Tab-separated table of N, CA, C and O in Angstrom:
chain	number	residue	atom	x	y	z
A	1	MET	N	0.830	-1.194	0.000
A	1	MET	CA	0.000	0.000	0.000
A	1	MET	C	0.867	1.247	0.000
A	1	MET	O	0.546	2.214	-0.669
A	2	ASN	N	1.961	1.234	0.776
A	2	ASN	CA	2.848	2.388	0.821
A	2	ASN	C	3.435	2.696	-0.551
A	2	ASN	O	3.553	3.855	-0.926
A	3	GLN	N	3.832	1.660	-1.280
A	3	GLN	CA	4.406	1.868	-2.597
A	3	GLN	C	3.389	2.512	-3.534
A	3	GLN	O	3.739	3.368	-4.343
A	4	PHE	N	2.146	2.104	-3.419
A	4	PHE	CA	1.099	2.698	-4.245
A	4	PHE	C	0.962	4.188	-3.950
A	4	PHE	O	0.862	5.005	-4.857
A	5	LEU	N	0.944	4.553	-2.655
A	5	LEU	CA	0.802	5.954	-2.288
A	5	LEU	C	1.993	6.778	-2.750
A	5	LEU	O	1.833	7.915	-3.202
A	6	VAL	N	3.193	6.210	-2.648
A	6	VAL	CA	4.388	6.927	-3.121
A	6	VAL	C	4.303	7.150	-4.621
A	6	VAL	O	4.561	8.248	-5.116
A	7	ARG	N	3.903	6.134	-5.352
A	7	ARG	CA	3.783	6.280	-6.809
A	7	ARG	C	2.687	7.279	-7.181
A	7	ARG	O	2.832	8.060	-8.114
A	8	LEU	N	1.588	7.257	-6.437
A	8	LEU	CA	0.518	8.208	-6.694
A	8	LEU	C	0.996	9.630	-6.446
A	8	LEU	O	0.736	10.530	-7.238
A	9	HIS	N	1.723	9.828	-5.355
A	9	HIS	CA	2.265	11.152	-5.045
A	9	HIS	C	3.226	11.604	-6.134
A	9	HIS	O	3.173	12.756	-6.589
A	10	LEU	N	4.095	10.717	-6.570
A	10	LEU	CA	5.050	11.069	-7.619
A	10	LEU	C	4.338	11.397	-8.926
A	10	LEU	O	4.753	12.295	-9.664
A	11	ALA	N	3.240	10.711	-9.193
A	11	ALA	CA	2.477	11.009	-10.407
A	11	ALA	C	1.881	12.407	-10.330
A	11	ALA	O	1.912	13.163	-11.310
A	12	PHE	N	1.360	12.783	-9.165
A	12	PHE	CA	0.811	14.126	-9.004
A	12	PHE	C	1.904	15.184	-9.103
A	12	PHE	O	1.698	16.241	-9.686
A	13	VAL	N	3.058	14.896	-8.537
A	13	VAL	CA	4.171	15.845	-8.623
A	13	VAL	C	4.597	16.001	-10.073
A	13	VAL	O	4.886	17.108	-10.537
A	14	ALA	N	4.622	14.896	-10.809
A	14	ALA	CA	5.025	14.956	-12.215
A	14	ALA	C	4.036	15.759	-13.051
A	14	ALA	O	4.419	16.406	-14.024
A	15	LEU	N	2.760	15.747	-12.675
A	15	LEU	CA	1.759	16.502	-13.423
A	15	LEU	C	1.868	18.000	-13.184
A	15	LEU	O	1.355	18.787	-13.962
A	16	GLY	N	2.457	18.395	-12.084
A	16	GLY	CA	2.630	19.814	-11.805
A	16	GLY	C	1.758	20.263	-10.651
A	16	GLY	O	0.860	19.571	-10.198
A	17	ALA	N	2.033	21.479	-10.191
A	17	ALA	CA	1.365	22.008	-9.003
A	17	ALA	C	-0.120	22.263	-9.234
A	17	ALA	O	-0.902	22.243	-8.297
A	18	SER	N	-0.526	22.518	-10.462
A	18	SER	CA	-1.931	22.851	-10.707
A	18	SER	C	-2.851	21.637	-10.560
A	18	SER	O	-4.050	21.794	-10.499
A	19	PHE	N	-2.292	20.448	-10.520
A	19	PHE	CA	-3.114	19.241	-10.403
A	19	PHE	C	-2.909	18.523	-9.087
A	19	PHE	O	-3.185	17.345	-8.969
A	20	THR	N	-2.424	19.200	-8.072
A	20	THR	CA	-2.235	18.540	-6.782
A	20	THR	C	-3.587	18.244	-6.161
A	20	THR	O	-4.544	18.994	-6.354
A	21	PRO	N	-3.700	17.181	-5.397
A	21	PRO	CA	-5.000	16.821	-4.813
A	21	PRO	C	-5.582	17.914	-3.929
A	21	PRO	O	-6.777	18.160	-3.959
A	22	ALA	N	-4.742	18.585	-3.129
A	22	ALA	CA	-5.261	19.619	-2.226
A	22	ALA	C	-5.935	20.737	-3.004
A	22	ALA	O	-6.992	21.238	-2.624
A	23	ARG	N	-5.358	21.123	-4.115
A	23	ARG	CA	-5.939	22.200	-4.912
A	23	ARG	C	-7.252	21.747	-5.563
A	23	ARG	O	-8.215	22.486	-5.619
A	24	ARG	N	-7.296	20.517	-6.033
A	24	ARG	CA	-8.513	20.024	-6.679
A	24	ARG	C	-9.631	19.817	-5.663
A	24	ARG	O	-10.789	19.960	-5.987
A	25	TRP	N	-9.306	19.451	-4.426
A	25	TRP	CA	-10.339	19.228	-3.421
A	25	TRP	C	-10.990	20.535	-2.995
A	25	TRP	O	-12.102	20.547	-2.521
A	26	ARG	N	-10.302	21.659	-3.142
A	26	ARG	CA	-10.879	22.940	-2.758
A	26	ARG	C	-11.828	23.476	-3.822
A	26	ARG	O	-12.584	24.388	-3.575
A	27	ASP	N	-11.792	22.914	-4.996
A	27	ASP	CA	-12.633	23.370	-6.094
A	27	ASP	C	-14.007	22.720	-5.980
A	27	ASP	O	-14.125	21.506	-5.925
A	28	ASP	N	-15.082	23.526	-5.920
A	28	ASP	CA	-16.436	23.003	-5.733
A	28	ASP	C	-17.214	22.828	-7.033
A	28	ASP	O	-18.375	22.437	-6.993
A	29	ARG	N	-16.589	23.118	-8.155
A	29	ARG	CA	-17.318	22.966	-9.422
A	29	ARG	C	-17.711	21.508	-9.619
A	29	ARG	O	-16.929	20.605	-9.421
A	30	GLY	N	-18.959	21.293	-10.003
A	30	GLY	CA	-19.455	19.944	-10.235
A	30	GLY	C	-19.949	19.241	-8.984
A	30	GLY	O	-20.377	18.095	-9.045
A	31	GLN	N	-19.890	19.917	-7.849
A	31	GLN	CA	-20.296	19.300	-6.595
A	31	GLN	C	-21.770	18.909	-6.606
A	31	GLN	O	-22.139	17.809	-6.217
A	32	ALA	N	-22.630	19.813	-7.069
A	32	ALA	CA	-24.068	19.526	-7.081
A	32	ALA	C	-24.382	18.363	-8.017
A	32	ALA	O	-25.220	17.511	-7.699
A	33	THR	N	-23.715	18.316	-9.152
A	33	THR	CA	-23.938	17.232	-10.104
A	33	THR	C	-23.526	15.898	-9.490
A	33	THR	O	-24.224	14.891	-9.634
A	34	THR	N	-22.409	15.897	-8.791
A	34	THR	CA	-21.933	14.674	-8.149
A	34	THR	C	-22.903	14.224	-7.061
A	34	THR	O	-23.237	13.038	-6.968
A	35	GLU	N	-23.360	15.169	-6.251
A	35	GLU	CA	-24.310	14.814	-5.198
A	35	GLU	C	-25.612	14.289	-5.791
A	35	GLU	O	-26.192	13.335	-5.283
A	36	TYR	N	-26.073	14.902	-6.865
A	36	TYR	CA	-27.295	14.458	-7.532
A	36	TYR	C	-27.133	13.026	-8.032
A	36	TYR	O	-28.014	12.188	-7.847
A	37	ALA	N	-25.993	12.744	-8.639
A	37	ALA	CA	-25.747	11.396	-9.150
A	37	ALA	C	-25.694	10.381	-8.012
A	37	ALA	O	-26.236	9.277	-8.129
A	38	LEU	N	-25.065	10.751	-6.906
A	38	LEU	CA	-24.987	9.830	-5.774
A	38	LEU	C	-26.355	9.589	-5.145
A	38	LEU	O	-26.666	8.465	-4.733
A	39	VAL	N	-27.183	10.615	-5.082
A	39	VAL	CA	-28.537	10.451	-4.543
A	39	VAL	C	-29.350	9.525	-5.456
A	39	VAL	O	-30.093	8.660	-4.977
A	40	LEU	N	-29.208	9.695	-6.764
A	40	LEU	CA	-29.913	8.807	-7.696
A	40	LEU	C	-29.445	7.366	-7.547
A	40	LEU	O	-30.264	6.434	-7.575
A	41	LEU	N	-28.143	7.167	-7.383
A	41	LEU	CA	-27.637	5.805	-7.188
A	41	LEU	C	-28.164	5.204	-5.885
A	41	LEU	O	-28.536	4.027	-5.850
A	42	ALA	N	-28.207	5.995	-4.831
A	42	ALA	CA	-28.728	5.500	-3.558
A	42	ALA	C	-30.212	5.151	-3.679
A	42	ALA	O	-30.659	4.126	-3.161
A	43	ALA	N	-30.979	5.999	-4.364
A	43	ALA	CA	-32.405	5.731	-4.553
A	43	ALA	C	-32.614	4.459	-5.379
A	43	ALA	O	-33.495	3.654	-5.084
A	44	ALA	N	-31.789	4.276	-6.397
A	44	ALA	CA	-31.894	3.068	-7.217
A	44	ALA	C	-31.556	1.830	-6.398
A	44	ALA	O	-32.212	0.791	-6.533
A	45	LEU	N	-30.560	1.938	-5.535
A	45	LEU	CA	-30.198	0.813	-4.681
A	45	LEU	C	-31.327	0.459	-3.721
A	45	LEU	O	-31.675	-0.712	-3.556
A	46	VAL	N	-31.928	1.467	-3.121
A	46	VAL	CA	-33.052	1.217	-2.208
A	46	VAL	C	-34.214	0.582	-2.969
A	46	VAL	O	-34.842	-0.366	-2.488
A	47	ALA	N	-34.497	1.095	-4.164
A	47	ALA	CA	-35.582	0.523	-4.976
A	47	ALA	C	-35.303	-0.941	-5.316
A	47	ALA	O	-36.198	-1.786	-5.249
A	48	LEU	N	-34.058	-1.243	-5.671
A	48	LEU	CA	-33.707	-2.632	-5.975
A	48	LEU	C	-33.851	-3.528	-4.751
A	48	LEU	O	-34.330	-4.663	-4.862
A	49	LEU	N	-33.465	-3.021	-3.591
A	49	LEU	CA	-33.611	-3.808	-2.367
A	49	LEU	C	-35.079	-4.053	-2.034
A	49	LEU	O	-35.459	-5.158	-1.628
A	50	VAL	N	-35.914	-3.042	-2.235
A	50	VAL	CA	-37.348	-3.202	-1.975
A	50	VAL	C	-37.957	-4.210	-2.947
A	50	VAL	O	-38.745	-5.075	-2.549
A	51	VAL	N	-37.589	-4.113	-4.211
A	51	VAL	CA	-38.110	-5.066	-5.207
A	51	VAL	C	-37.636	-6.476	-4.879
A	51	VAL	O	-38.410	-7.437	-4.958
A	52	ALA	N	-36.374	-6.614	-4.499
A	52	ALA	CA	-35.859	-7.944	-4.150
A	52	ALA	C	-36.594	-8.506	-2.941
A	52	ALA	O	-36.930	-9.693	-2.906
A	53	TRP	N	-36.862	-7.654	-1.948
A	53	TRP	CA	-37.575	-8.109	-0.763
A	53	TRP	C	-39.021	-8.471	-1.113
A	53	TRP	O	-39.550	-9.479	-0.660
A	54	ALA	N	-39.664	-7.636	-1.937
A	54	ALA	CA	-41.075	-7.853	-2.262
A	54	ALA	C	-41.282	-9.086	-3.128
A	54	ALA	O	-42.333	-9.724	-3.045
A	55	THR	N	-40.309	-9.425	-3.943
A	55	THR	CA	-40.472	-10.590	-4.809
A	55	THR	C	-40.016	-11.873	-4.126
A	55	THR	O	-40.235	-12.953	-4.646
A	56	ALA	N	-39.398	-11.746	-2.970
A	56	ALA	CA	-39.002	-12.937	-2.212
A	56	ALA	C	-40.249	-13.563	-1.586
A	56	ALA	O	-41.339	-12.992	-1.627
A	57	GLY	N	-40.098	-14.693	-0.971
A	57	GLY	CA	-41.214	-15.457	-0.436
A	57	GLY	C	-42.222	-14.668	0.378
A	57	GLY	O	-43.380	-14.552	0.009
A	58	GLY	N	-41.840	-14.122	1.526
A	58	GLY	CA	-42.789	-13.466	2.410
A	58	GLY	C	-43.109	-12.044	2.026
A	58	GLY	O	-44.147	-11.507	2.412
A	59	GLY	N	-42.244	-11.391	1.286
A	59	GLY	CA	-42.444	-9.988	0.941
A	59	GLY	C	-43.646	-9.754	0.068
A	59	GLY	O	-44.404	-8.803	0.275
A	60	ALA	N	-43.859	-10.606	-0.904
A	60	ALA	CA	-44.982	-10.431	-1.820
A	60	ALA	C	-46.314	-10.519	-1.084
A	60	ALA	O	-47.242	-9.747	-1.345
A	61	ALA	N	-46.423	-11.443	-0.155
A	61	ALA	CA	-47.669	-11.596	0.606
A	61	ALA	C	-47.915	-10.373	1.489
A	61	ALA	O	-49.054	-9.903	1.615
A	62	LYS	N	-46.848	-9.832	2.084
A	62	LYS	CA	-46.997	-8.652	2.940
A	62	LYS	C	-47.426	-7.435	2.129
A	62	LYS	O	-48.278	-6.660	2.562
A	63	VAL	N	-46.850	-7.281	0.957
A	63	VAL	CA	-47.239	-6.163	0.093
A	63	VAL	C	-48.691	-6.312	-0.335
A	63	VAL	O	-49.452	-5.337	-0.356
A	64	ALA	N	-49.099	-7.515	-0.663
A	64	ALA	CA	-50.485	-7.758	-1.065
A	64	ALA	C	-51.446	-7.455	0.073
A	64	ALA	O	-52.496	-6.825	-0.140
A	65	ARG	N	-51.107	-7.889	1.304
A	65	ARG	CA	-51.966	-7.593	2.461
A	65	ARG	C	-52.048	-6.088	2.710
A	65	ARG	O	-53.124	-5.563	2.999
A	66	LEU	N	-50.911	-5.386	2.602
A	66	LEU	CA	-50.907	-3.935	2.796
A	66	LEU	C	-51.787	-3.256	1.751
A	66	LEU	O	-52.589	-2.374	2.070
A	67	PHE	N	-51.644	-3.660	0.500
A	67	PHE	CA	-52.450	-3.093	-0.575
A	67	PHE	C	-53.940	-3.344	-0.317
A	67	PHE	O	-54.767	-2.434	-0.474
A	68	ASP	N	-54.282	-4.558	0.093
A	68	ASP	CA	-55.684	-4.876	0.383
A	68	ASP	C	-56.224	-4.018	1.521
A	68	ASP	O	-57.357	-3.527	1.460
A	69	ARG	N	-55.440	-3.830	2.571
A	69	ARG	CA	-55.881	-2.995	3.696
A	69	ARG	C	-56.099	-1.549	3.275
A	69	ARG	O	-57.075	-0.915	3.692
A	70	VAL	N	-55.200	-1.032	2.455
A	70	VAL	CA	-55.346	0.355	1.995
A	70	VAL	C	-56.597	0.497	1.139
A	70	VAL	O	-57.392	1.430	1.330
A	71	ILE	N	-56.800	-0.408	0.210
A	71	ILE	CA	-57.979	-0.352	-0.655
A	71	ILE	C	-59.257	-0.504	0.165
A	71	ILE	O	-60.238	0.236	-0.031
A	72	ASP	N	-59.273	-1.451	1.110
A	72	ASP	CA	-60.460	-1.633	1.967
A	72	ASP	C	-60.741	-0.390	2.792
A	72	ASP	O	-61.900	0.009	2.960
A	73	SER	N	-59.702	0.239	3.287
A	73	SER	CA	-59.871	1.466	4.086
A	73	SER	C	-60.453	2.595	3.242
A	73	SER	O	-61.330	3.313	3.687
A	74	VAL	N	-59.974	2.716	2.033
A	74	VAL	CA	-60.476	3.770	1.136
A	74	VAL	C	-61.942	3.493	0.771
A	74	VAL	O	-62.775	4.389	0.778
A	75	ILE	N	-62.262	2.241	0.494
A	75	ILE	CA	-63.626	1.872	0.131
A	75	ILE	C	-64.579	2.108	1.301
A	75	ILE	O	-65.698	2.595	1.127
A	76	ASP	N	-64.151	1.798	2.526
A	76	ASP	CA	-64.982	2.009	3.705
A	76	ASP	C	-65.283	3.491	3.940
A	76	ASP	O	-66.362	3.836	4.443
A	77	LYS	N	-64.384	4.356	3.575
A	77	LYS	CA	-64.573	5.795	3.796
A	77	LYS	C	-65.403	6.444	2.698
A	77	LYS	O	-65.882	7.558	2.870
A	78	VAL	N	-65.591	5.752	1.610
A	78	VAL	CA	-66.363	6.336	0.489
A	78	VAL	C	-67.831	6.102	0.661
A	78	VAL	O	-68.401	5.352	1.234
């Protein structure tokens, strides 16, 4: 791991002072776009986990019972 970090540092030094990590980390351009992309990835992951849970053995039955209760509740109030 140490050798990797030394080589990475030498690569940044070879590129010049304008590309040092400290200088690039202070630049906020593109921050909102990056955060937006990460939020979308997190939402997609949660959606995939919910779909995986719902299509598994017990999840589908629980979703069906919840849906039935909601529909019955709405019908009772009408």
